[in-house]
PDB file of C-alpha atoms and ligand atoms in Angstrom:
ATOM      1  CA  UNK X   1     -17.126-111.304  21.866  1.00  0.00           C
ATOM      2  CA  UNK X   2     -18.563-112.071  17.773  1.00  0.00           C
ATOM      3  CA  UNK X   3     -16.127-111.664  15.271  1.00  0.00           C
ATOM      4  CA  UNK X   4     -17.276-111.169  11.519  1.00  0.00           C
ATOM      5  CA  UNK X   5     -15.519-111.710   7.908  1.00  0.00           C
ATOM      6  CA  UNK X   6     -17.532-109.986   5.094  1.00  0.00           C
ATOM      7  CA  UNK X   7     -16.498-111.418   2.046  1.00  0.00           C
ATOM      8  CA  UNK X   8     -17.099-109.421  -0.918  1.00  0.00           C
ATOM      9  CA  UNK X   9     -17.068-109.595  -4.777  1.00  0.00           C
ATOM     10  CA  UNK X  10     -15.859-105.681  -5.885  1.00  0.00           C
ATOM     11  CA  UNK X  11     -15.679-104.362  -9.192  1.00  0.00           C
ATOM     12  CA  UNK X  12     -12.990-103.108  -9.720  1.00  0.00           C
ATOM     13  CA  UNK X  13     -12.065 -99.329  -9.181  1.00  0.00           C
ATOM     14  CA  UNK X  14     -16.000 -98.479  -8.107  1.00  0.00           C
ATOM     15  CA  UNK X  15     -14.932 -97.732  -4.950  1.00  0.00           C
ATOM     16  CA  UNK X  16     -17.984 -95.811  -3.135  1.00  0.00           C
ATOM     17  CA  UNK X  17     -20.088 -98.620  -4.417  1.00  0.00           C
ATOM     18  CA  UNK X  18     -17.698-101.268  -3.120  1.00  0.00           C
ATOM     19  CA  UNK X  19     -17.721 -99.484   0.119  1.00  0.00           C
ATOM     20  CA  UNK X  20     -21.365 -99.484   0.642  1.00  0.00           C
ATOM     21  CA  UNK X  21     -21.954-102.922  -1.121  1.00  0.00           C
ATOM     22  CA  UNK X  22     -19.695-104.569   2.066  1.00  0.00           C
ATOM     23  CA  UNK X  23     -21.626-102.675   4.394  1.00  0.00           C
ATOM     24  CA  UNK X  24     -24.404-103.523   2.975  1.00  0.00           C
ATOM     25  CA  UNK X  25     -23.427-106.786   3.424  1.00  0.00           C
ATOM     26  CA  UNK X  26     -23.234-106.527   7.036  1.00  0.00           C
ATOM     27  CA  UNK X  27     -26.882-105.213   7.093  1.00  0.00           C
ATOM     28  CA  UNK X  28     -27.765-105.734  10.430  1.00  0.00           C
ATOM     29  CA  UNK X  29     -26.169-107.837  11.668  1.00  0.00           C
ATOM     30  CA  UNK X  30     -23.964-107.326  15.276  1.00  0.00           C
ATOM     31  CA  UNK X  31     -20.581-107.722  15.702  1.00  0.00           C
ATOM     32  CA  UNK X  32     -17.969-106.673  17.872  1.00  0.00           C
ATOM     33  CA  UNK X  33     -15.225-106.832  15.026  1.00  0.00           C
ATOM     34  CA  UNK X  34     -15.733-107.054  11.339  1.00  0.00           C
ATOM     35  CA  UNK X  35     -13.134-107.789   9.023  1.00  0.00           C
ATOM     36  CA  UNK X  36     -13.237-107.092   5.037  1.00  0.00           C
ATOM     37  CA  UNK X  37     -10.714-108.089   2.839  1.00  0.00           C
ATOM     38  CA  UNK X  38      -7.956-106.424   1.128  1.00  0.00           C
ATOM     39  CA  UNK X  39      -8.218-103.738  -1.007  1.00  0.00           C
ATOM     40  CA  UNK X  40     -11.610-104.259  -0.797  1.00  0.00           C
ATOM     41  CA  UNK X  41     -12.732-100.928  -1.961  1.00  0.00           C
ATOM     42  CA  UNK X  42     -10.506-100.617  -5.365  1.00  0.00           C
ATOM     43  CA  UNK X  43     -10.125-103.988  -6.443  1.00  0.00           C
ATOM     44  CA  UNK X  44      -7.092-105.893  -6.551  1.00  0.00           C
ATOM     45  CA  UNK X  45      -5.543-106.126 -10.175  1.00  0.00           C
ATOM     46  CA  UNK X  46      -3.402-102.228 -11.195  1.00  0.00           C
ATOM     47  CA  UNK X  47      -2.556-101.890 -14.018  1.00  0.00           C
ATOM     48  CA  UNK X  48       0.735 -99.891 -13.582  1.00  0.00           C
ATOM     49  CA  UNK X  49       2.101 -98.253 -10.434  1.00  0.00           C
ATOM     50  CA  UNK X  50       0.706 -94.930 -11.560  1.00  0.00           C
ATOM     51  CA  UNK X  51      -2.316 -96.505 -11.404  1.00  0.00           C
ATOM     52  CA  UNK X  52      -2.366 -97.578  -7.901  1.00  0.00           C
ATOM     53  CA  UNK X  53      -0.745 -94.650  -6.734  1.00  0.00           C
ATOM     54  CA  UNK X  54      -4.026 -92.819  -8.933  1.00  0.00           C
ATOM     55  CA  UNK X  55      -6.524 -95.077  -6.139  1.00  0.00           C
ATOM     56  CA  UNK X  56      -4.034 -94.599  -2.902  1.00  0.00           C
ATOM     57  CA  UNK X  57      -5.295 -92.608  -0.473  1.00  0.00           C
ATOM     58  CA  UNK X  58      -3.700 -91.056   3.226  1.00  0.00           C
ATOM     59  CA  UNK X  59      -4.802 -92.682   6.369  1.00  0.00           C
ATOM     60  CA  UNK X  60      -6.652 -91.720   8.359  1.00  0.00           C
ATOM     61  CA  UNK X  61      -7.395 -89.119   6.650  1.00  0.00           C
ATOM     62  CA  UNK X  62      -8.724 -90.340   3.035  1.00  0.00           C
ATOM     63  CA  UNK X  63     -12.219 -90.872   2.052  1.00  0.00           C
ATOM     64  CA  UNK X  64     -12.040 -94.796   2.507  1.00  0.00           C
ATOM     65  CA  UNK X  65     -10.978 -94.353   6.363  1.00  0.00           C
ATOM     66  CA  UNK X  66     -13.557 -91.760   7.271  1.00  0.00           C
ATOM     67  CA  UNK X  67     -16.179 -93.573   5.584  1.00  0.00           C
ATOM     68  CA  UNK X  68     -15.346 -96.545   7.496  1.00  0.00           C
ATOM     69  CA  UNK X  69     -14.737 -94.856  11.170  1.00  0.00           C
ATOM     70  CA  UNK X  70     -18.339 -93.852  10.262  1.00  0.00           C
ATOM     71  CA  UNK X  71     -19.785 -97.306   9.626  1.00  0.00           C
ATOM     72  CA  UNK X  72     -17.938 -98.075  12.838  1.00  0.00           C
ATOM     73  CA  UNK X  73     -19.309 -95.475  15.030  1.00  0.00           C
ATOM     74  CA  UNK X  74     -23.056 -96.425  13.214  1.00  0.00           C
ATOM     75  CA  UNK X  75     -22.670-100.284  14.075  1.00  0.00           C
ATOM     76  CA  UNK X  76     -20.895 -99.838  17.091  1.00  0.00           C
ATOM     77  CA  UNK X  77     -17.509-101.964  16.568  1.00  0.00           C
ATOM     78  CA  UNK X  78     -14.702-102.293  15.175  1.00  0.00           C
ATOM     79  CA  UNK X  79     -13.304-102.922  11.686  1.00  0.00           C
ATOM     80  CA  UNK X  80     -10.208-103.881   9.889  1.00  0.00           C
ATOM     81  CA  UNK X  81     -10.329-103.214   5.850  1.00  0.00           C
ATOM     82  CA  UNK X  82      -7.589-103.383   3.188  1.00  0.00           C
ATOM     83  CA  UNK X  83      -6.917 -99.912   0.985  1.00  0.00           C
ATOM     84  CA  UNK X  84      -3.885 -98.483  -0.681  1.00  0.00           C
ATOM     85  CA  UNK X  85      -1.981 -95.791   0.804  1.00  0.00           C
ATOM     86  CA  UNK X  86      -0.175 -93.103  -0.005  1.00  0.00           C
ATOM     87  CA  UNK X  87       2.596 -91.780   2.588  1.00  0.00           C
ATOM     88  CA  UNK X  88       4.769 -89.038   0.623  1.00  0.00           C
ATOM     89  CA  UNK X  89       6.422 -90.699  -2.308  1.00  0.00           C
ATOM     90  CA  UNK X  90       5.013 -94.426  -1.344  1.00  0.00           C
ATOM     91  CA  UNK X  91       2.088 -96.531  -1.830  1.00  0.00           C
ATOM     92  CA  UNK X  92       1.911 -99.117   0.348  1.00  0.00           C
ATOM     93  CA  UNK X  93      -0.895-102.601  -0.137  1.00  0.00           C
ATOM     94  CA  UNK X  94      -1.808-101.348   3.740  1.00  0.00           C
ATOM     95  CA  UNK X  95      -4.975-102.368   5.868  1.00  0.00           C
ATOM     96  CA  UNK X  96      -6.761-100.161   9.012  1.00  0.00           C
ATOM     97  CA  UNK X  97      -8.296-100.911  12.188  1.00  0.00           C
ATOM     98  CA  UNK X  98     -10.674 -98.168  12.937  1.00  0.00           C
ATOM     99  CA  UNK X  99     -13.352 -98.143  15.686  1.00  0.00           C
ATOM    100  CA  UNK X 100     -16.171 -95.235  17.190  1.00  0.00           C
ATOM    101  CA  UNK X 101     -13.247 -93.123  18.160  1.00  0.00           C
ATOM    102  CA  UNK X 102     -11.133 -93.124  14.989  1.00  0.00           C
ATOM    103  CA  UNK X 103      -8.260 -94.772  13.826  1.00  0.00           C
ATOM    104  CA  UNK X 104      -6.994 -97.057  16.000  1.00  0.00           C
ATOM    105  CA  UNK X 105      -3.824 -99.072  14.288  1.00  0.00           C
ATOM    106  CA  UNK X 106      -2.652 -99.653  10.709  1.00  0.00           C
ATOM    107  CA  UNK X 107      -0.514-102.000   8.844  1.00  0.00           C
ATOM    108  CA  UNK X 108       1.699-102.355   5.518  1.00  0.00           C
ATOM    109  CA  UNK X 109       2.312-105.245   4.053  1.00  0.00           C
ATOM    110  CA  UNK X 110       5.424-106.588   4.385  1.00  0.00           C
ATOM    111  CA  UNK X 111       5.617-109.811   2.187  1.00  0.00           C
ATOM    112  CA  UNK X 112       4.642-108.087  -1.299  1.00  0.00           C
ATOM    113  CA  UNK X 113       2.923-111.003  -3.770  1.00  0.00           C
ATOM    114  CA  UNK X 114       3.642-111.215  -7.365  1.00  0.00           C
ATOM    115  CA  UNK X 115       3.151-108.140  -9.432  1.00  0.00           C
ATOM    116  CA  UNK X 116       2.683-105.878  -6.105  1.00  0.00           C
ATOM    117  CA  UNK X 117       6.365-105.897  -5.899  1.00  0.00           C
ATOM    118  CA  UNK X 118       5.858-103.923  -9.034  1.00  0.00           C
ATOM    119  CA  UNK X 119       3.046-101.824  -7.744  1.00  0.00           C
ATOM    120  CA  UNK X 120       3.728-100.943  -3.818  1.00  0.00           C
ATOM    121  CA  UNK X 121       6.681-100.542  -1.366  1.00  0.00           C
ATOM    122  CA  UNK X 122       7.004-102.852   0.711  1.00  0.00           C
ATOM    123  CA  UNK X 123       5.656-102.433   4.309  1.00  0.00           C
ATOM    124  CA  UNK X 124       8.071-100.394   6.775  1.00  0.00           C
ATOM    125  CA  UNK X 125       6.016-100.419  10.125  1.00  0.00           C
ATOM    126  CA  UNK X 126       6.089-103.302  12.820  1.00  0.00           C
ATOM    127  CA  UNK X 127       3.137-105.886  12.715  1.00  0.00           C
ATOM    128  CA  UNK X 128       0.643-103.975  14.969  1.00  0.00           C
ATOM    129  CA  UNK X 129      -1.625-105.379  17.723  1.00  0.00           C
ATOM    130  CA  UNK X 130      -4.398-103.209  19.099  1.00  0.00           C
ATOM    131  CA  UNK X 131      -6.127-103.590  22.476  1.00  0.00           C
ATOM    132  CA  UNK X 132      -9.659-102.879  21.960  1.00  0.00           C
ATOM    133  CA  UNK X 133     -11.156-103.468  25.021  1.00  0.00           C
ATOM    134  CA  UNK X 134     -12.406-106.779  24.288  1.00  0.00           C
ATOM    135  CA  UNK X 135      -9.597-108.564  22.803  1.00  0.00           C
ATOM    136  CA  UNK X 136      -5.812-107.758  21.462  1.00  0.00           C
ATOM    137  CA  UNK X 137      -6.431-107.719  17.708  1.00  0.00           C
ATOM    138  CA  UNK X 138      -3.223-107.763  15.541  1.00  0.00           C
ATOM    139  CA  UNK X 139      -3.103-107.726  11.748  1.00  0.00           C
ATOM    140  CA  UNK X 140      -1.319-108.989   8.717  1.00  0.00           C
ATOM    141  CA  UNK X 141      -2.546-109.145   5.123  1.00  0.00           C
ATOM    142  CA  UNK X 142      -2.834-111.722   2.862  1.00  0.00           C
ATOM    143  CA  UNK X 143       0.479-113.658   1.180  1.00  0.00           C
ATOM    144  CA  UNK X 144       1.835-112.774   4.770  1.00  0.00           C
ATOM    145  CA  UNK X 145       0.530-116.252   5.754  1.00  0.00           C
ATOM    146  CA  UNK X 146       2.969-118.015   4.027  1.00  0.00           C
ATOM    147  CA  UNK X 147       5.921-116.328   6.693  1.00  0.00           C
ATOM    148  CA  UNK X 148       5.196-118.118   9.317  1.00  0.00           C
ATOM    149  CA  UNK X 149       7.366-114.924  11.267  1.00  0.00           C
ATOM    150  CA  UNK X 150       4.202-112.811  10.885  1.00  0.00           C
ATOM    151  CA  UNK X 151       1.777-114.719  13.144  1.00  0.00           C
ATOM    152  CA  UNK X 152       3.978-115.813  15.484  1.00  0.00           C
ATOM    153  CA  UNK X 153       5.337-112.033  15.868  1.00  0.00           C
ATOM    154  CA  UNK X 154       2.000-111.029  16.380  1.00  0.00           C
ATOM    155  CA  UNK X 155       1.094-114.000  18.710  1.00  0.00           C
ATOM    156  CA  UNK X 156       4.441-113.307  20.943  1.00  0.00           C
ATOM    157  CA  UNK X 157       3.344-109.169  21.039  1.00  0.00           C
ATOM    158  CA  UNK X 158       0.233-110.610  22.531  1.00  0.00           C
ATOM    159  CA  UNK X 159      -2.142-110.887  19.539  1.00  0.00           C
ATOM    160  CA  UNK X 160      -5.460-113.149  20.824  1.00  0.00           C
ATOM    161  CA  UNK X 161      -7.603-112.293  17.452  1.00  0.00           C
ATOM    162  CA  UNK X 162      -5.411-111.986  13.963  1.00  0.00           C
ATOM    163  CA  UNK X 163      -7.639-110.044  11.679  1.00  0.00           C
ATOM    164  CA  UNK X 164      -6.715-111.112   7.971  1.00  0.00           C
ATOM    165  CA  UNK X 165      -7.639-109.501   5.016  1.00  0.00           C
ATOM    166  CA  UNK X 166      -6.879-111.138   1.792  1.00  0.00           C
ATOM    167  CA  UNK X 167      -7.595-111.554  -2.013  1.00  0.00           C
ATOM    168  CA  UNK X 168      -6.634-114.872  -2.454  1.00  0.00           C
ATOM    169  CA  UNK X 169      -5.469-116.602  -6.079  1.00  0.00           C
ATOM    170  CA  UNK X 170      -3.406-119.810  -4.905  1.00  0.00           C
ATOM    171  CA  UNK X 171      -5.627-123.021  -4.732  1.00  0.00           C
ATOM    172  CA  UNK X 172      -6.576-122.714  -0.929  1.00  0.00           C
ATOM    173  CA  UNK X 173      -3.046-122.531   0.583  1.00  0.00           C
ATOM    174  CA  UNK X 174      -3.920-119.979   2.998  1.00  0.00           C
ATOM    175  CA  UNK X 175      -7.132-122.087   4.229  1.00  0.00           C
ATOM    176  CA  UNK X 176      -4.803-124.358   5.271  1.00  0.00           C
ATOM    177  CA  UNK X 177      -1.310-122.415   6.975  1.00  0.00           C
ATOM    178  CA  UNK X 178      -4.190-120.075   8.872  1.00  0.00           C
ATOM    179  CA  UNK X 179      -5.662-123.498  10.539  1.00  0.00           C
ATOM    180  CA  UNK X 180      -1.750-123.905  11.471  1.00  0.00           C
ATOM    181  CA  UNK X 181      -1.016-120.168  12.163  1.00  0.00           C
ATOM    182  CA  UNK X 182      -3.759-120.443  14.550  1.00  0.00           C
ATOM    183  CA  UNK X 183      -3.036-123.378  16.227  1.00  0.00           C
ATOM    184  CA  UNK X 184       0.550-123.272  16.468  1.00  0.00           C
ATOM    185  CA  UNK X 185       0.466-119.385  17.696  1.00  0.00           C
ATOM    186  CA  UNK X 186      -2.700-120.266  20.176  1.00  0.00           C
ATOM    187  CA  UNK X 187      -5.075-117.561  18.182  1.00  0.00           C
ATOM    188  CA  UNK X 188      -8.246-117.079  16.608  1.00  0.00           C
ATOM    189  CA  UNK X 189      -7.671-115.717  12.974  1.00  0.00           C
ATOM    190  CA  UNK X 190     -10.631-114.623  11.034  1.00  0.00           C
ATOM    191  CA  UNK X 191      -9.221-114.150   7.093  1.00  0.00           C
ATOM    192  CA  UNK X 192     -11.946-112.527   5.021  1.00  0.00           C
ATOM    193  CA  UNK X 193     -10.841-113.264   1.664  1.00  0.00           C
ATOM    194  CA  UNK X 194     -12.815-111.987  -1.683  1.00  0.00           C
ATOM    195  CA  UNK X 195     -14.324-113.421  -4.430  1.00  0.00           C
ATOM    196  CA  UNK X 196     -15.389-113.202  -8.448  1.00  0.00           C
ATOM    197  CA  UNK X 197     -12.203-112.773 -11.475  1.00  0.00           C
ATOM    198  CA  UNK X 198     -10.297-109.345 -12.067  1.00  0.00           C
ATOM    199  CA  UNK X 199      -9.008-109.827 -15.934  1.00  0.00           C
ATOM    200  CA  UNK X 200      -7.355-106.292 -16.679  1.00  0.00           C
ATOM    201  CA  UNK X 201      -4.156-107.351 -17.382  1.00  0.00           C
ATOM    202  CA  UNK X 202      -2.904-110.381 -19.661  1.00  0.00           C
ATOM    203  CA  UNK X 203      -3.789-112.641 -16.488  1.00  0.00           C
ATOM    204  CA  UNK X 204      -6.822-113.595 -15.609  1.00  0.00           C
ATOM    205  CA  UNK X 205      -6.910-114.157 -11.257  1.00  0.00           C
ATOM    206  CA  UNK X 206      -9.859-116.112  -9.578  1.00  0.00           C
ATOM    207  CA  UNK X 207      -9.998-115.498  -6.132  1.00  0.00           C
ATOM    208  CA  UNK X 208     -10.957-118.029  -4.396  1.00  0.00           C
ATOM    209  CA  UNK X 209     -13.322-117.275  -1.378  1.00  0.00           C
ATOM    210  CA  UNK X 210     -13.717-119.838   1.377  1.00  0.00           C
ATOM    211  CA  UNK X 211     -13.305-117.053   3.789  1.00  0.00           C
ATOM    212  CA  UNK X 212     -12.965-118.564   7.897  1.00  0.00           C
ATOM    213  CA  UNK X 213     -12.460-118.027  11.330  1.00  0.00           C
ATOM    214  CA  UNK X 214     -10.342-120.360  13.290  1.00  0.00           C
ATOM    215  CA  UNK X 215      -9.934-121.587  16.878  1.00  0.00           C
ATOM    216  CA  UNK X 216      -6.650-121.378  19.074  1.00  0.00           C
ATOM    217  CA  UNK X 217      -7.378-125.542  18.377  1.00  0.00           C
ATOM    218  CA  UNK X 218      -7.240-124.785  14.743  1.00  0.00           C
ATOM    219  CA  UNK X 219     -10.990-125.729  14.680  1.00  0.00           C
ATOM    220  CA  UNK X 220     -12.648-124.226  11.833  1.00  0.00           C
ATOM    221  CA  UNK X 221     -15.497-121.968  13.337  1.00  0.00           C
ATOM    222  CA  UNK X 222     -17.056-120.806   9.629  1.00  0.00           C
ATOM    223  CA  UNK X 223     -16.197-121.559   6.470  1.00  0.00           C
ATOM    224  CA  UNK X 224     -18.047-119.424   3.105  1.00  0.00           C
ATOM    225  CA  UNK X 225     -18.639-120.809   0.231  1.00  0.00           C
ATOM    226  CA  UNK X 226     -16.181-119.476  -3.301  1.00  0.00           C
ATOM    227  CA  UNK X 227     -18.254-118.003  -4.481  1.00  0.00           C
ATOM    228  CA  UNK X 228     -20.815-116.232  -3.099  1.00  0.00           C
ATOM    229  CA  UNK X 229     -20.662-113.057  -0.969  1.00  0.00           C
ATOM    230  CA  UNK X 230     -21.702-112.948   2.378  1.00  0.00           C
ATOM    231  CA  UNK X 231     -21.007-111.893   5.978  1.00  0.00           C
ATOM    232  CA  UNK X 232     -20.730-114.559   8.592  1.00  0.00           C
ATOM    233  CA  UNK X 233     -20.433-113.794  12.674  1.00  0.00           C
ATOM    234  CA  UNK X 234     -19.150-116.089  15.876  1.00  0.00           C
ATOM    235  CA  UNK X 235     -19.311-115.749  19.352  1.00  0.00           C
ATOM    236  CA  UNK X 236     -15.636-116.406  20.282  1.00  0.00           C
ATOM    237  CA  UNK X 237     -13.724-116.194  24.012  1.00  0.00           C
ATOM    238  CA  UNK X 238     -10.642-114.790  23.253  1.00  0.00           C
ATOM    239  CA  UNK X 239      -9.102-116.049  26.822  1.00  0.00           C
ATOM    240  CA  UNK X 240      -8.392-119.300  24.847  1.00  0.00           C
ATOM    241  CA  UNK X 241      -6.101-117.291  22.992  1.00  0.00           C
ATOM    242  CA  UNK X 242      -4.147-116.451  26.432  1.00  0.00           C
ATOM    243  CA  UNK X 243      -3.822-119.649  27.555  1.00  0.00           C
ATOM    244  CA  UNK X 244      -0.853-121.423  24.817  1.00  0.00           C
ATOM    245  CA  UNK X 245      -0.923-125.227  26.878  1.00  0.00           C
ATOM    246  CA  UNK X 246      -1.155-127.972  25.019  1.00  0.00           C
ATOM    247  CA  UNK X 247      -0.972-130.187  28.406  1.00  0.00           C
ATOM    248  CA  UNK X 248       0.427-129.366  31.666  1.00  0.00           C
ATOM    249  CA  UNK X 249       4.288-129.479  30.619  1.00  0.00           C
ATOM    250  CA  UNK X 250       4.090-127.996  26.966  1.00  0.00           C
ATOM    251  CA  UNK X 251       3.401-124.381  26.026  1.00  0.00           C
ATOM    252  CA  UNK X 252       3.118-123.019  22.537  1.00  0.00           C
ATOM    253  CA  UNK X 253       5.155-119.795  23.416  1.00  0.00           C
ATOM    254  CA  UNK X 254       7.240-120.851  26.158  1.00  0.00           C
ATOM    255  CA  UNK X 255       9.082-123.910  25.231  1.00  0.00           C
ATOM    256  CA  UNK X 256      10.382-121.792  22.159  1.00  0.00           C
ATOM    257  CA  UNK X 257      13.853-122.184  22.171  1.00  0.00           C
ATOM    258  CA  UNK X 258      15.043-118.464  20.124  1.00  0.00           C
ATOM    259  CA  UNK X 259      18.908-119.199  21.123  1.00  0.00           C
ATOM    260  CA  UNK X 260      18.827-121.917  18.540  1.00  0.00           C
ATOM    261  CA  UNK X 261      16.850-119.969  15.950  1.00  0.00           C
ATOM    262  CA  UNK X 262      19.661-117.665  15.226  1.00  0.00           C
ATOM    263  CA  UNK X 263      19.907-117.919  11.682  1.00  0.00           C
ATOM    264  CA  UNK X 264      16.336-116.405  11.122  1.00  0.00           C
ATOM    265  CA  UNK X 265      18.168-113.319  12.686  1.00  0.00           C
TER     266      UNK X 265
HETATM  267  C1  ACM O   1      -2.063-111.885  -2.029  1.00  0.00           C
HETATM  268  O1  ACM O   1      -1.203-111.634  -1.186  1.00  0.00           O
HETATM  269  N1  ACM O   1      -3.007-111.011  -2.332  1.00  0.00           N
HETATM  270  C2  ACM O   1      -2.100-113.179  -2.713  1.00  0.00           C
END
């Protein structure tokens, strides 16, 4: 199977051009999976909640969603991208996984960062993991690295790929907990992260690139640069994400011991 991260540099609220600029991206190259990062079609920094709510859209059936099912059914794959959406009264920071046939899973955030607390409700819908013929993809977006509880929930539901969109701003802290989600939980994760400054409020944020992929070993398979956009592809086995030994007495999932982890009840 090739997984890909396409890691992007959008401006903000040009969202049809930020569309077509990460699929242009992609060109033509082949993959089986692509992943693009968070809110990768608006940008990152709203202004107000109004304003986010002004870019949210419905899923599936928004303009963002169809465009991408499209670009899915024209490359042939799969592919997990970060948009706001609106549900009734909320706007969640939420990410899809769409493929040929349509939608096939979707996620809200549930650890909000910073100033989305102010911006989106926080997620209300289990971490997801999606069977897509090749591999069990789950998902979870950005600051939801630092829990570990998200990777391993999505590990213990059967996860072998966890597709991570992010826009990064903390000095490379998630470059280093994915190398341990990965290896501790026995997965490949592939966290496309963006790139370039959003200044539209009184803070400036750098994101800070250095999109990867990682091995159930917590090898790193690819590394980009942070700066530069770019889409970047491996040829992974996701059966190394089924088999959790570490030798032949210790498993990663099985010598969990959840009667004496009460208190994260
Ligand atoms: C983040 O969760 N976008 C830092």
């Amino acid at each position: 199977m090739r997984i890909g991260i396409v890691q992007t540099k959008p401006e903000f609220g040009a969202v049809d051009e930020n569309i077509e600029r990460a699929l242009a991206l992609i060109g033509e190259a082949r993959s089986d999976l692509w992943i693009l990062p968070e809110l990768f079609a608006t940008g990152y920094q709203f202004r107000s909640r109004a304003e986010a709510w002004s870019y949210a859209e419905p899923v599936p059936d928004g303009p963002t969603t169809k465009r991408l099912i499209d670009a899915a059914r024209d490359l042939d794959s799969f592919i997990c991208a970060g948009l706001p959406e609106i549900d009734n009264e909320n706007v969640y920071n939420s990410s899809v996984l769409v493929g040929p046939d349509g939608l096939v899973a979707r996620y809200r955030k549930l650890h909000l960062f910073f100033h989305e607390k102010e911006l989106f409700s926080p997620g209300n819908l289990p971490l997801p993991v999606a069977d897509i013929g090749m591999a069990r993809v789950g998902m979870m977006i950005c600051f939801d690295h630092f829990f570990p509880e998200a990777a391993r929930t999505l590990a213990v539901a059967g996860a072998q790929v966890i597709a991570h969109p992010a826009n990064l701003v903390m000095p490379l802290y998630a470059q280093l907990t994915m190398r341990v989600r990965a290896l501790e939980n026995g997965v490949f994760t592939a966290t496309a992260n963006r790139v370039g400054d959003e200044a539209r409020t009184e803070t400036t944020l750098h994101f800070t690139g250095e999109s990867q992929i990682v091995s159930p070993s917590g090898e790193i398979l690819v590394s980009l640069s942070p700066t530069e956009e770019r889409a970047a592809v491996v040829e992974i086995d996701p059966a190394l994400a089924s088999d959790k030994s570490l030798n032949p007495l210790n498993d990663r999932l099985a010598d969990r011991r959840p009667s004496f982890y009460k208190a994260l009840d």
